[in-house]
Amino acid sequence: MVQQSMSPNQATNQSEQPEKMYLPRTSESEKLKKIRHTASHVMAMAVQKLFPKAQVTIGPWIENGFYYDFDNPEPFSDKDLKAIQKEMVKIINRKLPVIREEVNREEAERRIQNIKEPYKLEILADIKEEPITIYHIGNEWWDLCAGPHVENTSQLNPKAIELESVAGAYWRGDETKAQLQRIYATAWETPEQLTEYKRRKEEALRRDHRKLGKELGLFVFSDLVGPGLPLWTPKGTLLRNLLEDFLKQEQLKRGYLPVVTPHIAKVDLFKKSGHWQKYKEDMFPLMADDEEAAAQEQGFVMKPMNCPFHIQIYQSELRSYRELPMRLAEFGTVYRYEQSGELGGLTRVRGFTVDDSHLFVTPEQLDSEFLNVVDLILSVFNKLQLKNFKARLSFRHPASDKYIGADEAWEKAQGAIRRAVEQLGMEHFEGIGEAAFYGPKLDFIFSDALDREWQLGTVQVDYNLPERFELEYVAEDGSRKRPVMLHRAPFGSLERLIGILIEEYAGDFPLWLAPVQARLLPVGEVQLDFTKDVVAKMQALGIRAEVDTSGDRLGKLIRNAEKDKIPVMAVIGAKEVETNTLSIRTRASGELGAISVDEVLDTMKSAIAKFENF
């Protein structure tokens, strides 16, 4: 038997676990909000001291820090960032008071014109309420701001502040306007918090799905194809298919009916659904036959959502109450015209596949069907080993005009969601204003290994689209009644899910989901026939196995398998061939020693079926 030491992956996983230090988001801490708001002003003051030609625009807090956008003739370098941070320390150590002042609009405009800051004039024009608030740092620098701020710069800890990077940004996010330079920074209450934040950032870089996706050969992007449009390699496509097949099987068990719909449709379909009126800015441009058709908004568009298509399938014939609930399901690819600056690997793309389903139910069936959908979503999360999530009741904002439908319909839909989570005893919180324009949602917000939040599964209650499309079914008494729709997607976006899973697993997929589940490592040419025979047996059982035929030394064979994050490795030397065994090493448990071929096959087959590791 061939023996070579290899540390168990369990020990590696333990050393990689993040320390349990709580790092509050800005929105969760009023104190941190004041610190970061003030630090952004100190940074802007430092920039204008060192670069007098720089003009400031906006400088808001974000959840893990803050940024400020500058219009400066020359690009900021890493050396400039160090100089700016050094200047910030000087300002903080001067213990300057932070003073709030209220002025009328005319006075604010006069002051802005005096310092020749045109961006501030645009910002002032957007401020509708008076008086106008200005915050001063000492008597040397000021900016329009609503606050809040600390009372004195001495309340900032310079050792808990760090400038991070420079990026390009368009004024007002408009590509036709001036390109600015955005300095990203972070600020915390203590240096220890900053150290932990930096550690998590380094861990995030190690887990970055864009980096790991390339290393593992899962997907690529091409400039010729365009940004936000991933190309899936054979291994990546296999991973997608595994996830799709897994959910399709779960859905078939639960009475879902598969459908397929086109990628484009007449714009009239989306006018009727309301997407064209409410969602046009996020859709790809209209494809019209000529200028006259374009002027009349007639032509085809790429679909941003699948629901109007499924409605057409339902509406293709008169339905009976006996056919309901009708559960139509599709892995449908949709297209959103995301701004280039908002794209990010797989988590924000322009073309993505939704595990979409639309359930047409009677009002009496609504509660039970909603609970069944939640049960499916929780089952999916369990199989994917996603445990750290919370439920958000995404309701409409009563003062917003972005929604369609009557108040009564919204109240009924929101009531159904609230009843469901209360019946399940599910921990939840309300997100006012997070509803889709046609209905409220129950969204599942997942926190990953680095405490970053992602929205994954969702289920939505919709009374409005059935009304807009005049959907009907024949009730038991022969009358025509209106069904209720449930929109649901346990994965959400398949692309985003895979990006999140790559980072959550750090590329180390569980056995059932790994594109390559086993790699056999023959020590020499003599063992190759035996190795190929074992691989054939594995493949006949549906195990995704391969042989490393590179002829490299054993140490390199093992290192390559580790680098490729193969769950099960089997070393095969003369002793293994003689005894019909495999020397097994797994990423989950380390070295397991010599095991008979038949036992390996049985164990792997059983573990995969049970969603377990070897």
XYZ file of C-alpha atoms in Angstrom:
614
model
C 0.000 0.000 0.000
C 1.291 3.491 -0.867
C 1.415 5.833 2.135
C 2.073 9.571 2.107
C 1.145 11.944 4.902
C -1.552 14.485 4.227
C -3.155 16.683 6.858
C -6.919 16.160 7.202
C -9.105 18.801 5.675
C -11.014 19.027 8.941
C -8.045 20.689 10.629
C -7.771 23.139 7.750
C -11.454 23.981 8.016
C -11.148 24.637 11.737
C -8.254 27.055 11.231
C -10.240 28.871 8.545
C -13.291 29.553 10.706
C -13.797 33.314 11.210
C -13.487 34.612 14.739
C -16.839 35.368 16.257
C -16.395 39.117 16.632
C -19.556 41.061 15.944
C -19.028 43.733 13.297
C -22.144 45.899 13.114
C -23.324 47.300 9.817
C -23.717 51.053 9.631
C -27.509 50.783 9.537
C -27.417 48.836 12.813
C -25.371 51.330 14.848
C -26.131 55.018 15.326
C -22.669 55.508 16.831
C -20.983 53.918 13.830
C -23.135 55.997 11.496
C -21.847 59.175 13.161
C -18.251 57.938 13.030
C -18.391 57.084 9.348
C -20.283 60.220 8.350
C -17.707 62.355 10.109
C -14.756 60.335 8.797
C -16.000 60.885 5.242
C -15.971 64.664 5.838
C -12.494 64.482 7.358
C -11.332 62.551 4.291
C -12.835 65.154 1.924
C -11.216 67.944 3.925
C -7.852 66.161 3.726
C -8.217 65.656 -0.036
C -8.958 69.337 -0.641
C -6.032 70.392 1.543
C -3.633 68.240 -0.468
C -5.341 68.668 -3.854
C -6.849 72.178 -3.979
C -8.304 71.608 -7.469
C -10.360 68.632 -6.305
C -14.097 69.208 -6.110
C -16.257 67.171 -3.753
C -19.586 65.674 -4.753
C -21.283 63.109 -2.472
C -19.854 61.120 0.433
C -22.366 58.748 2.037
C -21.868 55.935 4.496
C -22.244 52.375 3.220
C -22.761 49.255 5.313
C -19.047 48.556 5.923
C -17.632 52.048 5.631
C -18.066 55.103 3.419
C -16.925 56.683 0.183
C -16.552 60.118 -1.345
C -16.639 61.018 -5.030
C -14.170 63.628 -6.260
C -13.634 65.482 -9.504
C -9.850 65.842 -9.623
C -7.711 66.606 -12.690
C -5.251 63.778 -11.937
C -6.015 60.201 -10.857
C -5.375 59.356 -7.219
C -2.529 56.867 -6.711
C -1.805 54.492 -3.826
C 0.816 56.998 -2.695
C -1.886 59.694 -2.676
C -4.139 57.530 -0.489
C -1.360 57.172 2.083
C -0.831 60.938 2.066
C -4.576 61.552 2.461
C -4.796 59.153 5.394
C -1.794 60.820 7.032
C -3.487 64.217 6.626
C -6.683 62.771 8.137
C -4.743 61.740 11.252
C -3.481 65.317 11.619
C -7.022 66.705 11.336
C -8.385 64.217 13.871
C -5.596 64.916 16.350
C -6.319 68.649 16.213
C -9.578 67.890 18.061
C -11.662 70.158 15.852
C -15.331 70.683 16.719
C -17.950 69.428 14.257
C -20.560 72.189 14.080
C -24.062 71.969 12.631
C -25.443 75.155 11.042
C -28.837 75.868 9.511
C -29.135 78.355 6.641
C -31.794 79.253 4.104
C -31.528 78.159 0.486
C -30.335 81.544 -0.779
C -27.500 81.672 1.756
C -26.428 78.099 0.933
C -26.390 78.933 -2.769
C -24.347 82.105 -2.136
C -21.724 80.202 -0.160
C -21.444 77.460 -2.776
C -20.965 80.006 -5.550
C -18.251 81.713 -3.495
C -16.192 78.520 -3.327
C -17.007 77.606 -6.954
C -18.332 74.090 -6.308
C -20.892 73.419 -9.106
C -21.637 69.851 -7.940
C -22.864 71.259 -4.635
C -25.339 73.452 -6.506
C -26.884 70.347 -8.099
C -27.043 68.635 -4.731
C -28.665 71.719 -3.222
C -31.301 71.715 -5.963
C -32.294 68.180 -4.934
C -32.813 69.150 -1.295
C -36.512 69.971 -1.014
C -36.781 70.761 2.678
C -35.571 73.829 4.525
C -33.633 74.944 6.443
C -30.504 73.657 4.709
C -28.064 71.995 7.115
C -24.321 72.491 6.819
C -21.662 70.751 8.895
C -18.341 72.474 9.599
C -15.072 70.921 10.701
C -13.678 73.698 12.846
C -13.850 76.901 10.853
C -11.852 75.493 7.924
C -14.132 73.211 5.898
C -17.828 72.555 5.392
C -20.282 70.590 3.287
C -24.013 70.211 2.812
C -25.126 67.304 4.949
C -28.071 66.004 6.938
C -25.808 64.241 9.445
C -25.477 62.664 11.931
C -21.927 63.407 13.109
C -19.777 63.156 16.210
C -19.256 66.389 18.143
C -15.476 66.551 17.823
C -12.862 64.893 15.598
C -11.198 63.581 18.772
C -14.066 61.066 18.948
C -12.635 59.355 15.859
C -9.900 56.757 16.399
C -7.338 57.237 13.621
C -6.104 53.677 14.160
C -9.592 52.396 13.327
C -9.799 54.149 9.943
C -8.346 52.968 6.664
C -8.584 54.153 3.055
C -9.091 51.102 0.888
C -9.235 51.777 -2.832
C -10.030 54.152 -5.694
C -12.622 53.387 -8.359
C -14.266 55.231 -11.207
C -17.824 56.510 -10.812
C -20.060 58.620 -13.017
C -21.761 61.679 -11.575
C -25.314 60.693 -10.670
C -24.489 57.170 -11.955
C -25.046 58.472 -15.497
C -22.530 57.314 -18.114
C -23.146 60.499 -20.117
C -21.967 62.706 -17.239
C -18.560 63.461 -15.743
C -16.412 60.569 -14.589
C -15.343 60.982 -10.993
C -12.925 59.217 -8.662
C -14.463 57.366 -5.750
C -12.315 56.752 -2.684
C -13.614 53.847 -0.613
C -12.727 53.743 3.068
C -13.784 52.132 6.307
C -13.997 53.356 9.901
C -14.720 51.503 13.128
C -15.011 52.182 16.826
C -11.844 50.254 17.709
C -8.615 49.110 16.021
C -9.599 45.529 16.891
C -12.746 45.852 14.783
C -10.677 47.181 11.878
C -8.278 44.229 12.210
C -11.167 41.752 12.106
C -12.728 43.575 9.141
C -9.434 43.364 7.242
C -9.111 39.677 8.097
C -12.570 39.041 6.685
C -11.692 40.989 3.549
C -8.623 38.810 3.045
C -10.751 35.707 3.577
C -13.276 37.074 1.080
C -10.478 37.437 -1.482
C -9.436 33.833 -0.847
C -13.020 32.695 -1.367
C -13.781 35.092 -4.252
C -15.927 33.098 -6.696
C -14.423 34.932 -9.666
C -10.931 33.741 -8.681
C -11.991 30.227 -7.651
C -14.303 29.864 -10.642
C -11.356 30.463 -12.946
C -9.007 28.184 -10.978
C -11.581 25.371 -10.919
C -12.462 25.892 -14.582
C -16.182 26.574 -14.061
C -16.917 29.700 -16.115
C -15.294 32.487 -18.106
C -16.181 35.958 -19.338
C -15.335 37.274 -22.799
C -14.966 40.904 -23.858
C -16.340 39.947 -27.264
C -19.464 38.441 -25.697
C -19.905 41.350 -23.307
C -19.858 42.119 -19.571
C -22.296 40.359 -17.279
C -22.748 37.411 -19.662
C -20.918 34.342 -18.274
C -19.832 31.448 -20.465
C -20.069 28.068 -18.722
C -17.301 25.532 -19.268
C -17.990 21.756 -19.292
C -17.339 21.512 -15.523
C -19.431 24.579 -14.792
C -22.232 23.318 -17.002
C -22.140 20.008 -15.150
C -22.469 21.898 -11.857
C -25.454 23.834 -13.224
C -27.058 20.628 -14.477
C -26.582 18.951 -11.095
C -28.397 21.779 -9.351
C -31.137 21.896 -11.971
C -31.665 18.122 -11.902
C -31.742 18.115 -8.103
C -34.485 20.747 -7.969
C -36.403 19.279 -10.915
C -36.625 15.946 -9.102
C -37.808 17.661 -5.923
C -40.436 19.535 -7.934
C -41.707 16.455 -9.756
C -42.297 14.802 -6.373
C -44.438 17.802 -5.403
C -46.630 17.985 -8.485
C -44.866 20.665 -10.544
C -45.331 20.663 -14.325
C -42.306 21.591 -16.479
C -42.704 24.214 -19.217
C -40.407 26.063 -21.627
C -40.949 29.623 -22.877
C -39.152 31.929 -25.377
C -36.406 34.401 -24.545
C -38.208 37.293 -26.278
C -41.788 38.455 -26.678
C -43.845 41.308 -28.051
C -43.658 44.343 -25.851
C -47.456 44.212 -25.592
C -47.140 41.256 -23.213
C -45.132 43.354 -20.773
C -47.380 46.372 -21.195
C -50.275 44.217 -20.047
C -48.317 42.815 -17.104
C -47.072 46.274 -16.108
C -43.379 45.454 -16.483
C -42.977 47.900 -19.366
C -44.439 50.750 -17.331
C -42.737 49.898 -14.036
C -39.582 48.071 -15.089
C -38.588 49.514 -18.481
C -35.315 51.047 -17.244
C -34.064 47.597 -16.249
C -34.997 45.947 -19.557
C -32.941 45.715 -22.730
C -34.030 48.189 -25.418
C -36.996 47.566 -27.677
C -36.305 45.742 -30.961
C -38.544 47.518 -33.484
C -38.939 46.945 -37.237
C -38.551 50.623 -38.089
C -38.592 54.143 -36.640
C -42.373 54.368 -36.781
C -42.741 51.136 -34.801
C -40.154 52.356 -32.291
C -42.034 55.642 -31.857
C -45.217 53.693 -31.168
C -43.335 51.337 -28.829
C -44.155 48.312 -30.963
C -41.718 45.423 -31.329
C -40.000 42.732 -29.301
C -38.086 42.800 -26.026
C -35.922 40.288 -24.192
C -37.829 38.982 -21.231
C -36.910 40.335 -17.777
C -39.235 37.837 -16.048
C -41.005 34.568 -16.836
C -44.370 35.151 -15.156
C -46.281 36.689 -18.121
C -45.356 33.645 -20.256
C -46.637 31.177 -17.677
C -49.824 33.198 -17.439
C -50.315 32.713 -21.186
C -49.984 28.946 -20.776
C -52.575 28.982 -17.992
C -54.859 31.189 -20.062
C -54.587 29.042 -23.200
C -57.716 27.166 -22.135
C -60.474 27.510 -19.573
C -59.412 25.848 -16.322
C -61.553 23.990 -13.817
C -61.171 24.136 -10.045
C -60.264 20.435 -10.354
C -57.030 21.407 -12.151
C -55.922 23.690 -9.353
C -53.450 24.151 -7.906
C -51.562 24.274 -11.218
C -47.808 24.513 -10.659
C -45.851 25.522 -13.793
C -42.060 25.376 -13.456
C -39.205 26.465 -15.699
C -35.498 27.130 -15.485
C -36.012 30.277 -17.539
C -33.198 32.599 -18.596
C -34.071 36.287 -18.244
C -32.243 39.481 -19.157
C -31.756 42.675 -17.184
C -29.901 45.716 -18.507
C -27.736 46.241 -15.429
C -25.373 49.219 -15.437
C -21.788 48.152 -16.133
C -20.592 49.542 -12.800
C -23.084 47.341 -10.935
C -21.944 44.042 -12.464
C -19.989 41.646 -10.270
C -18.957 38.148 -11.309
C -21.940 35.795 -11.094
C -23.775 37.682 -8.361
C -24.858 40.554 -10.634
C -25.166 39.680 -14.321
C -27.200 40.692 -17.364
C -28.400 37.241 -18.364
C -29.312 34.718 -15.681
C -31.465 31.652 -15.140
C -34.263 31.656 -12.578
C -35.682 28.442 -11.105
C -39.056 29.994 -11.691
C -42.441 28.567 -10.918
C -45.902 30.082 -10.906
C -48.693 28.443 -8.988
C -52.295 29.183 -9.866
C -54.448 28.429 -6.814
C -57.930 29.019 -5.500
C -58.175 31.496 -2.595
C -58.928 28.538 -0.311
C -55.724 26.776 -1.377
C -53.472 29.802 -0.886
C -52.310 29.203 2.704
C -51.527 25.484 2.300
C -49.733 26.016 -1.021
C -47.689 28.845 0.457
C -46.598 26.567 3.316
C -45.711 23.818 0.831
C -43.495 26.229 -1.100
C -41.728 27.293 2.095
C -41.196 23.623 2.956
C -39.587 23.074 -0.461
C -37.288 26.080 -0.027
C -36.173 24.929 3.432
C -35.548 21.410 2.089
C -33.372 22.844 -0.689
C -31.365 24.937 1.766
C -30.841 21.884 3.966
C -29.439 19.820 1.081
C -27.130 22.712 0.125
C -25.948 23.026 3.752
C -27.143 26.635 3.924
C -28.214 27.098 7.532
C -27.615 30.727 8.453
C -30.602 32.594 7.038
C -33.544 34.701 8.140
C -36.927 35.442 6.641
C -37.851 38.926 5.426
C -41.460 39.921 4.910
C -41.004 42.211 1.903
C -44.039 44.470 1.966
C -44.966 47.567 -0.010
C -44.342 51.096 1.208
C -47.748 52.759 1.522
C -46.414 56.131 0.323
C -44.756 54.780 -2.835
C -46.339 54.890 -6.292
C -44.266 52.051 -7.751
C -46.891 49.392 -7.018
C -49.924 48.266 -8.972
C -53.274 47.012 -7.698
C -55.872 47.834 -5.085
C -55.145 48.254 -1.381
C -57.478 45.384 -0.562
C -55.500 42.961 -2.729
C -52.246 44.023 -1.079
C -53.692 43.594 2.408
C -54.909 40.081 1.575
C -51.539 39.101 0.075
C -49.505 40.501 2.957
C -51.866 38.830 5.420
C -51.275 35.430 3.796
C -47.508 35.799 4.172
C -47.783 36.918 7.785
C -50.061 33.987 8.639
C -47.612 31.527 7.106
C -44.541 32.649 9.058
C -46.539 32.831 12.285
C -47.893 29.319 11.754
C -44.369 28.038 11.107
C -42.955 29.921 14.093
C -40.306 31.272 11.736
C -38.064 34.093 12.922
C -38.685 37.028 10.599
C -38.525 40.780 10.118
C -40.384 43.186 7.862
C -38.787 44.979 4.933
C -41.116 47.845 4.096
C -40.671 48.923 0.475
C -39.005 45.634 -0.579
C -42.094 44.177 -2.303
C -42.227 43.493 -6.036
C -44.389 46.014 -7.890
C -47.185 43.436 -8.264
C -47.119 41.769 -4.830
C -45.442 41.202 -1.445
C -42.800 38.521 -0.903
C -41.263 36.254 1.677
C -37.536 36.496 0.972
C -34.854 34.296 2.502
C -31.762 36.334 3.392
C -28.683 34.151 3.739
C -25.590 35.151 5.746
C -22.416 33.550 4.430
C -19.231 32.528 6.231
C -18.117 36.172 6.290
C -21.465 37.540 7.558
C -22.329 39.024 4.172
C -26.025 38.926 3.326
C -27.535 37.585 0.106
C -31.123 37.137 -0.979
C -31.725 33.615 -2.224
C -35.120 31.901 -2.178
C -38.335 33.876 -2.533
C -42.085 33.269 -2.645
C -44.540 36.003 -3.662
C -48.300 36.318 -3.322
C -49.958 38.025 -6.282
C -53.588 39.086 -6.682
C -52.743 41.770 -9.247
C -51.469 39.932 -12.342
C -54.471 37.558 -12.337
C -56.624 40.701 -12.312
C -54.681 42.437 -15.108
C -54.830 39.346 -17.322
C -58.415 38.543 -16.295
C -57.540 34.968 -15.320
C -60.421 32.661 -14.455
C -61.319 29.152 -13.437
C -64.673 27.397 -13.262
C -65.609 26.941 -9.613
C -67.441 23.939 -8.188
C -70.785 25.788 -8.456
C -70.167 26.582 -12.136
C -69.320 30.265 -11.579
C -66.189 31.949 -12.912
C -63.658 32.931 -10.246
C -60.254 34.568 -10.155
C -57.224 32.452 -9.115
C -54.386 33.750 -6.940
C -50.789 33.448 -8.169
C -47.726 32.390 -6.222
C -44.356 33.260 -7.735
C -41.522 31.214 -6.255
C -37.825 30.501 -6.791
C -35.934 28.448 -4.153
C -32.563 29.195 -5.786
C -33.389 32.691 -6.983
C -30.806 33.164 -9.721
C -28.831 30.030 -10.603
C -25.806 32.212 -11.381
C -25.941 34.035 -8.060
C -26.507 30.783 -6.172
C -23.426 29.183 -7.733
C -21.334 32.275 -6.979
C -22.479 32.174 -3.350
C -21.923 28.412 -3.055
C -18.385 28.711 -4.450
C -17.586 31.279 -1.766
C -19.473 29.520 1.033
C -17.680 26.234 0.334
C -14.435 28.053 -0.623
C -14.638 25.977 -3.824
C -14.744 22.771 -1.765
C -18.079 21.382 -2.968
C -19.796 18.599 -1.034
C -19.441 15.162 -2.558
C -22.858 15.047 -4.257
C -22.354 18.409 -5.962
C -18.664 18.258 -6.947
C -18.193 18.219 -10.760
C -15.482 15.577 -10.254
C -16.226 13.367 -7.252
C -13.219 11.043 -7.371
C -9.796 11.132 -8.968
C -7.700 7.984 -9.137
C -3.934 8.419 -8.952
C -1.909 5.508 -10.394
C 1.661 5.491 -9.131
C 2.990 4.193 -12.432
C 2.167 2.898 -15.900
C 1.804 -0.644 -14.578
C -1.261 0.312 -12.491
C -3.029 2.175 -15.307
C -5.217 -0.683 -16.602
C -6.439 -1.540 -13.090
C -7.139 2.141 -12.438
C -9.152 2.555 -15.645
C -11.177 -0.524 -14.775
C -12.094 0.927 -11.358
C -13.041 4.270 -12.926
C -15.310 2.455 -15.397
C -17.071 0.739 -12.479
C -17.514 4.085 -10.746
C -18.887 5.737 -13.858
C -21.309 2.849 -14.388
C -22.752 3.681 -10.942
C -23.091 7.359 -11.854
C -20.034 8.425 -9.868
C -18.134 11.228 -11.609
C -14.608 9.790 -11.601
C -11.473 10.360 -13.636
C -7.881 9.127 -13.886
C -4.832 11.371 -13.605
C -2.758 10.118 -16.530
C -0.124 12.858 -16.346
C 2.599 10.456 -15.120
C 3.763 12.959 -12.491
C 5.267 11.888 -9.202
C 2.823 10.895 -6.478
C 3.366 14.054 -4.452
C 2.416 16.238 -7.395
C -0.607 14.049 -8.231
C -1.908 14.584 -4.696
C -1.142 18.321 -4.712
C -2.981 18.777 -8.017
C -6.026 16.902 -6.699
C -5.954 19.072 -3.570
C -5.668 22.215 -5.656
C -8.637 21.076 -7.786
C -10.543 20.339 -4.537
C -11.471 16.774 -5.500
C -13.516 15.240 -2.637
C -12.139 11.695 -2.919
C -8.646 10.683 -4.060
C -7.510 7.101 -4.467
C -3.824 6.248 -4.714
C -3.099 3.001 -6.568
C 0.238 1.222 -6.322
C 1.351 -2.389 -6.687
C -0.114 -3.398 -3.310
C -3.525 -1.945 -4.183
C -3.637 -3.860 -7.489
C -2.626 -7.083 -5.727
C -5.274 -6.746 -2.968
C -8.029 -5.108 -5.101
C -8.069 -2.088 -2.786
C -7.768 1.682 -3.040
C -5.730 3.869 -0.723
C -8.354 6.513 0.014
C -7.781 10.128 0.934
C -10.724 12.524 1.279
C -10.908 16.254 1.760
C -13.528 15.763 4.472
C -11.690 13.214 6.641
C -8.095 13.008 5.460
C -6.313 9.684 4.919
C -8.514 6.608 5.429
C -6.057 3.906 4.330
C -6.660 0.868 2.149
C -10.315 0.009 1.446
C -11.615 -2.681 -0.893
C -12.872 -1.496 -4.263
C -16.371 -2.854 -3.639
C -16.617 -1.073 -0.275
C -15.455 2.200 -1.822
C -18.087 1.888 -4.546
C -20.866 1.089 -2.056
C -19.825 3.859 0.345
C -19.600 6.508 -2.364
C -22.910 5.529 -3.942
C -24.659 5.617 -0.550
C -23.053 8.914 0.533
C -23.992 10.664 -2.730
C -27.597 9.461 -2.501
C -27.857 10.748 1.077
C -26.134 14.105 0.308
C -23.314 13.122 2.678
C -19.529 13.088 2.433
C -17.463 9.904 2.125
